[in-house]
PDB file of C-alpha atoms in Angstrom:
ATOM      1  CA  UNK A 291      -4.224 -28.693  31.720  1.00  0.00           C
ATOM      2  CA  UNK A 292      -1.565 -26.747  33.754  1.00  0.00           C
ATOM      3  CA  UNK A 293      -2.300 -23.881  36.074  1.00  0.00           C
ATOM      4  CA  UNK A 294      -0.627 -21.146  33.066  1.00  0.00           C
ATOM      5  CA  UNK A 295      -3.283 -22.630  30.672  1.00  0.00           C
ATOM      6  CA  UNK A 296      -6.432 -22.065  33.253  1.00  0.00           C
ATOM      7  CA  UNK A 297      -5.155 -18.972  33.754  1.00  0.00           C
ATOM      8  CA  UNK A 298      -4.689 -17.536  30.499  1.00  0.00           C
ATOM      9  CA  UNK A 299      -8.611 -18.923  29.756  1.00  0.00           C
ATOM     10  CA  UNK A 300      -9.704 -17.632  32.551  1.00  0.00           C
ATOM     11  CA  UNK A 301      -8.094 -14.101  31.435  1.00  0.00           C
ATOM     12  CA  UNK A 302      -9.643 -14.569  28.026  1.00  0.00           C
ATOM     13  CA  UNK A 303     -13.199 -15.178  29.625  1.00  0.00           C
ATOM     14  CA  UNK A 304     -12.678 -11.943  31.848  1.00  0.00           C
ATOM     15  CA  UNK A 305     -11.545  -9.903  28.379  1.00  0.00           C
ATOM     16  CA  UNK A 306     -14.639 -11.550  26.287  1.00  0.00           C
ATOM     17  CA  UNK A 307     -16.633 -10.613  28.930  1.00  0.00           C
ATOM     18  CA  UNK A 308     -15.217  -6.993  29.317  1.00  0.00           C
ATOM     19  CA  UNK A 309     -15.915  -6.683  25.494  1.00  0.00           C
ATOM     20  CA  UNK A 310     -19.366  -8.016  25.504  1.00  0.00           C
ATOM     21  CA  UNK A 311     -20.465  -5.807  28.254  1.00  0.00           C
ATOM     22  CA  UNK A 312     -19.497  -2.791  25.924  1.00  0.00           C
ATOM     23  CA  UNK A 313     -21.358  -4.349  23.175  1.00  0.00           C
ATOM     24  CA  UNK A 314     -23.969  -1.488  22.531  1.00  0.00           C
ATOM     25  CA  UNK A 315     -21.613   0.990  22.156  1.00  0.00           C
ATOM     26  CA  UNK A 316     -18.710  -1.135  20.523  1.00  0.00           C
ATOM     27  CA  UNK A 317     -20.105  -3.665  18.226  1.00  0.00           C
ATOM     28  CA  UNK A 318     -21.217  -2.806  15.028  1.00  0.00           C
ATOM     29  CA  UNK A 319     -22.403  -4.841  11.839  1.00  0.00           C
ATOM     30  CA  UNK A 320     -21.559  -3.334   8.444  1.00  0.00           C
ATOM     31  CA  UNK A 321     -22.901  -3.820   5.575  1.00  0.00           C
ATOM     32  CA  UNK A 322     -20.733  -4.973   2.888  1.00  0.00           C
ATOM     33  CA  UNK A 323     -21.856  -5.793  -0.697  1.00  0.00           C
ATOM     34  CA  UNK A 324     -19.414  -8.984  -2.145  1.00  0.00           C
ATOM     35  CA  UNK A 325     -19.951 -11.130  -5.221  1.00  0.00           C
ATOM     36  CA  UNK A 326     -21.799 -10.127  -8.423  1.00  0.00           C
ATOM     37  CA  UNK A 327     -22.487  -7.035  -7.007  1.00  0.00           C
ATOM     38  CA  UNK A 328     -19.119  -5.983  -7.122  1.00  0.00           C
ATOM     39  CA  UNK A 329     -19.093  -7.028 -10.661  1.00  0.00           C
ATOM     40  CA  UNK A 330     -21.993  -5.189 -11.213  1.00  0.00           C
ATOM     41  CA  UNK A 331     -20.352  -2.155 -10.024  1.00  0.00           C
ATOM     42  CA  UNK A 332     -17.290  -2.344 -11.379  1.00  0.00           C
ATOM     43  CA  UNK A 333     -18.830  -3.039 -15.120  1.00  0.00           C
ATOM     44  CA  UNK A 334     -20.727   0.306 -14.806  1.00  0.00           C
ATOM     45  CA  UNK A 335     -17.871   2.215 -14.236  1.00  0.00           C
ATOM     46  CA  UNK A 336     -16.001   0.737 -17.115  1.00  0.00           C
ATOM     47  CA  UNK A 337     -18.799   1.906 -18.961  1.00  0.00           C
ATOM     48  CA  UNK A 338     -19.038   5.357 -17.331  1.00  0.00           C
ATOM     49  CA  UNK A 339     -15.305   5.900 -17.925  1.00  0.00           C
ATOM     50  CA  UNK A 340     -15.407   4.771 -21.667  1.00  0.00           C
ATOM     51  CA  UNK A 341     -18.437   7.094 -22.597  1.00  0.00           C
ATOM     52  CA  UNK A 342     -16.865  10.077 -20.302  1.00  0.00           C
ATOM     53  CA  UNK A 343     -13.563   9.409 -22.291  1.00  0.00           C
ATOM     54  CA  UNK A 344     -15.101   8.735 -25.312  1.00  0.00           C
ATOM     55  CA  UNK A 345     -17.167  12.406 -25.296  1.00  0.00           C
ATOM     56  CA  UNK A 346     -13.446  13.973 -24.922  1.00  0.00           C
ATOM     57  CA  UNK A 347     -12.207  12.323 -27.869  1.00  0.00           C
ATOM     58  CA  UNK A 348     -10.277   9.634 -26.373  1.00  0.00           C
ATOM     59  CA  UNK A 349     -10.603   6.121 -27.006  1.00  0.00           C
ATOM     60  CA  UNK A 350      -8.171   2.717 -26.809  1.00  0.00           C
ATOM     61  CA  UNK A 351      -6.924   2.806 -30.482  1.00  0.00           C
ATOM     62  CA  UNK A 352      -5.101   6.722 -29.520  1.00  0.00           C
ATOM     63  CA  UNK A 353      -4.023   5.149 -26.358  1.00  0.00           C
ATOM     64  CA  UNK A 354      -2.731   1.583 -25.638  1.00  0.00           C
ATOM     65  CA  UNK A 355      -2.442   2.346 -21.673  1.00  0.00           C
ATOM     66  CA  UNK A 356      -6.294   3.361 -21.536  1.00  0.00           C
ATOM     67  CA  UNK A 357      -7.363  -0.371 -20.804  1.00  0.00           C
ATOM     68  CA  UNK A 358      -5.532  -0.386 -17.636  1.00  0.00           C
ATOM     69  CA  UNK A 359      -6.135   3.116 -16.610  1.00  0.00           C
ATOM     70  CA  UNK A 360     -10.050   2.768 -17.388  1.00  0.00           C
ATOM     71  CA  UNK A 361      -9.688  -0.398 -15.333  1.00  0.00           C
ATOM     72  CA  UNK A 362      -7.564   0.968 -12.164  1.00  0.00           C
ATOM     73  CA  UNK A 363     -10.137   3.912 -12.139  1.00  0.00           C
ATOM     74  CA  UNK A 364     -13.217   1.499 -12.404  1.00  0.00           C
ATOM     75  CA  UNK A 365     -12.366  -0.569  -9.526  1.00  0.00           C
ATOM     76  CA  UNK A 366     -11.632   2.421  -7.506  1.00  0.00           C
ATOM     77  CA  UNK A 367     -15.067   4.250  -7.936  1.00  0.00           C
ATOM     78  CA  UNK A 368     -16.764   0.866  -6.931  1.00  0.00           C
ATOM     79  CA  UNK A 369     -14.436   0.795  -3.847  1.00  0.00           C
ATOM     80  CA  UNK A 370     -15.456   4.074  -2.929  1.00  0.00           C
ATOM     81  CA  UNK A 371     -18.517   3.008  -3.667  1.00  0.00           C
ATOM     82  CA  UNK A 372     -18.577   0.210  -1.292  1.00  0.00           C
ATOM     83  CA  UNK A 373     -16.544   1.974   1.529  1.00  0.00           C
ATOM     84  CA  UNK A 374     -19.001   4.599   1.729  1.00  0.00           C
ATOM     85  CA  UNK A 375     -21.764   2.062   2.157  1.00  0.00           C
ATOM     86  CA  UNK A 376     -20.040   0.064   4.785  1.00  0.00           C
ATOM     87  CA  UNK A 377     -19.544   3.161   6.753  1.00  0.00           C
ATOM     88  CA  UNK A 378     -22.914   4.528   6.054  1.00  0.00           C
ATOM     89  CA  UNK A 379     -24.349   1.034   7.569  1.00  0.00           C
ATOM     90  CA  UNK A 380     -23.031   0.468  10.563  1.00  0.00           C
ATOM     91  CA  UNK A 381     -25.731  -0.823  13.236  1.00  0.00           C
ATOM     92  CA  UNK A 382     -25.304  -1.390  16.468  1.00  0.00           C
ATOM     93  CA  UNK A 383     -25.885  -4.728  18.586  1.00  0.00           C
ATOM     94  CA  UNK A 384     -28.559  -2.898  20.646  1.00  0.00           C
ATOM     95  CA  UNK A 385     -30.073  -1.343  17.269  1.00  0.00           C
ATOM     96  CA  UNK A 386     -30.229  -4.773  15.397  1.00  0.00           C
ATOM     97  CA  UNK A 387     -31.617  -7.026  18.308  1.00  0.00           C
ATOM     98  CA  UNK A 388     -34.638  -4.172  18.975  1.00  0.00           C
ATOM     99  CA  UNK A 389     -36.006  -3.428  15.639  1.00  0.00           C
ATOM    100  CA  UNK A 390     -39.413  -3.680  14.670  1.00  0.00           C
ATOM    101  CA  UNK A 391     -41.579  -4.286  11.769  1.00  0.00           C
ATOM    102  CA  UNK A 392     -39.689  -5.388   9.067  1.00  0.00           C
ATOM    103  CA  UNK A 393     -36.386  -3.949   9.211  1.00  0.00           C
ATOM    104  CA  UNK A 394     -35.041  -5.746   5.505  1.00  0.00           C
ATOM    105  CA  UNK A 395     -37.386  -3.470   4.007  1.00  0.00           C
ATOM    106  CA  UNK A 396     -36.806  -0.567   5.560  1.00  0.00           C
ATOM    107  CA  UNK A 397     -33.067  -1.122   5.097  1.00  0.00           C
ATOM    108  CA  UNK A 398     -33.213  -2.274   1.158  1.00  0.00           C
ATOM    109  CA  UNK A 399     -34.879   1.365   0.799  1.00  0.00           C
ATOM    110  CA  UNK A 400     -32.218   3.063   2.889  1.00  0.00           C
ATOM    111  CA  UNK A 401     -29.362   0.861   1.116  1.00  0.00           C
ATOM    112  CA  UNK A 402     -30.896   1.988  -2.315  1.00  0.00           C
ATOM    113  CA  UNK A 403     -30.871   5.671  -1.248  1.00  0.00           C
ATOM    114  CA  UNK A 404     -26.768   5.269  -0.147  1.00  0.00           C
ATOM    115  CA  UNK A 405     -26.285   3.022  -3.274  1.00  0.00           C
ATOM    116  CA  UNK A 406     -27.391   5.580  -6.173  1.00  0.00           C
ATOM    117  CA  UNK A 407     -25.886   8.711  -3.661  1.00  0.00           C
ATOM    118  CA  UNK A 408     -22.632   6.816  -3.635  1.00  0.00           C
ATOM    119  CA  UNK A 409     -22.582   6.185  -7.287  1.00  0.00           C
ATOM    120  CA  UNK A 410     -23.345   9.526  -8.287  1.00  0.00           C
ATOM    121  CA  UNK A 411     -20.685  10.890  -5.987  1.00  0.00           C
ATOM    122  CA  UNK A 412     -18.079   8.723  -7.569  1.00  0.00           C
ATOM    123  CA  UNK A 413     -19.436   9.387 -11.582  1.00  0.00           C
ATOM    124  CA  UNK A 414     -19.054  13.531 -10.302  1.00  0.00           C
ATOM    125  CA  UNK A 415     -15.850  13.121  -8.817  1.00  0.00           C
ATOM    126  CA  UNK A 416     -14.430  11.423 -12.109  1.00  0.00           C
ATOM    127  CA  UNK A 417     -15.793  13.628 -14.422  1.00  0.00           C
ATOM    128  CA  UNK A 418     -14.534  16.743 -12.483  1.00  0.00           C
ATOM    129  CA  UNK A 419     -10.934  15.501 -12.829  1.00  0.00           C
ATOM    130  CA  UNK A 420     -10.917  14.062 -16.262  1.00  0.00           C
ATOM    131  CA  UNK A 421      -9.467  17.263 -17.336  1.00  0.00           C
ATOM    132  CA  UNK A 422      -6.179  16.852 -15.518  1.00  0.00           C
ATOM    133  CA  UNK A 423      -6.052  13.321 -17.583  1.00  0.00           C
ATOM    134  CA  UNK A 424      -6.624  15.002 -21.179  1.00  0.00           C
ATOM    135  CA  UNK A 425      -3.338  17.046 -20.167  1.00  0.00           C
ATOM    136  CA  UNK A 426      -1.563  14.311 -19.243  1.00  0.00           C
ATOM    137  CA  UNK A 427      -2.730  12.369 -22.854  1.00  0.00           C
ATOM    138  CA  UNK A 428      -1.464  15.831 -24.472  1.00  0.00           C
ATOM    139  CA  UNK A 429       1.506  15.550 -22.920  1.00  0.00           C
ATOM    140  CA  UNK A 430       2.370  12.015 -23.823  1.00  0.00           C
ATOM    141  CA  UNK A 431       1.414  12.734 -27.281  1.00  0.00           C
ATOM    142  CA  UNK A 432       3.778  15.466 -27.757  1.00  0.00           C
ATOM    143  CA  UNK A 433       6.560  14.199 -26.500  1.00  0.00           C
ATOM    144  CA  UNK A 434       6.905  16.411 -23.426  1.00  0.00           C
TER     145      UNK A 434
END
């Protein structure tokens, strides 16, 4: 190993250990829900969409682009969904390594509260601007 190689470990030590020392403050763990969750997720909204739609009178026979739109807006719900809960579960190094009792259960009860908050928040937020797609629909329909 040549003296440009030590040195540029050496420098990397001295920067991992720079980091490390900031680790309380710096270093955070996020939650972040992957697999059949997502699924799960994403299905719900397809379903949410569909009724929502469906109570305004519009369904996939009227509309061949629905599919895609109902699809688009399903996925992102569910990645508000799971960006919210990311940012909402952010622990610290220091908070992780001096927690007590049983911390899974105390955070499967705080990740169910941020779940079905998150959720909710999304299903509002669609519903209050599914008006400005029924004028678009219009729209299409008549030509203009």
């Amino acid at each position: 190993m040549g003296r440009a190689e030590g040195g540029e470990e050496s420098a990397a030590a001295a920067l991992a250990s720079q980091i490390l020392s900031r680790a309380d403050r710096d270093v955070t763990f996020m939650v972040h829900l992957v697999g059949e969750s997502q699924n799960l997720l994403v299905r719900h909204f397809v379903v949410f969409i569909e009724t929502e739609l469906a109570k305004r009178g519009i369904n996939y026979g009227a509309h061949p682009l629905l599919r895609p739109f109902i699809e688009t807006h399903a996925r992102e719900l569910t990645d508000f969904v799971l960006q919210g809960i990311g940012l909402r579960h952010q622990f610290g190094l220091q908070a992780l390594e001096t927690m007590a009792g049983d911390p899974s259960r105390l955070l499967r009860v705080d990740l169910w509260d941020s779940l079905q908050c998150h959720i909710n928040d999304a299903q509002q937020h669609f519903v209050s601007g599914v008006g400005g797609l029924q004028r678009i629909l219009r729209q299409i329909e008549s030509g203009v």
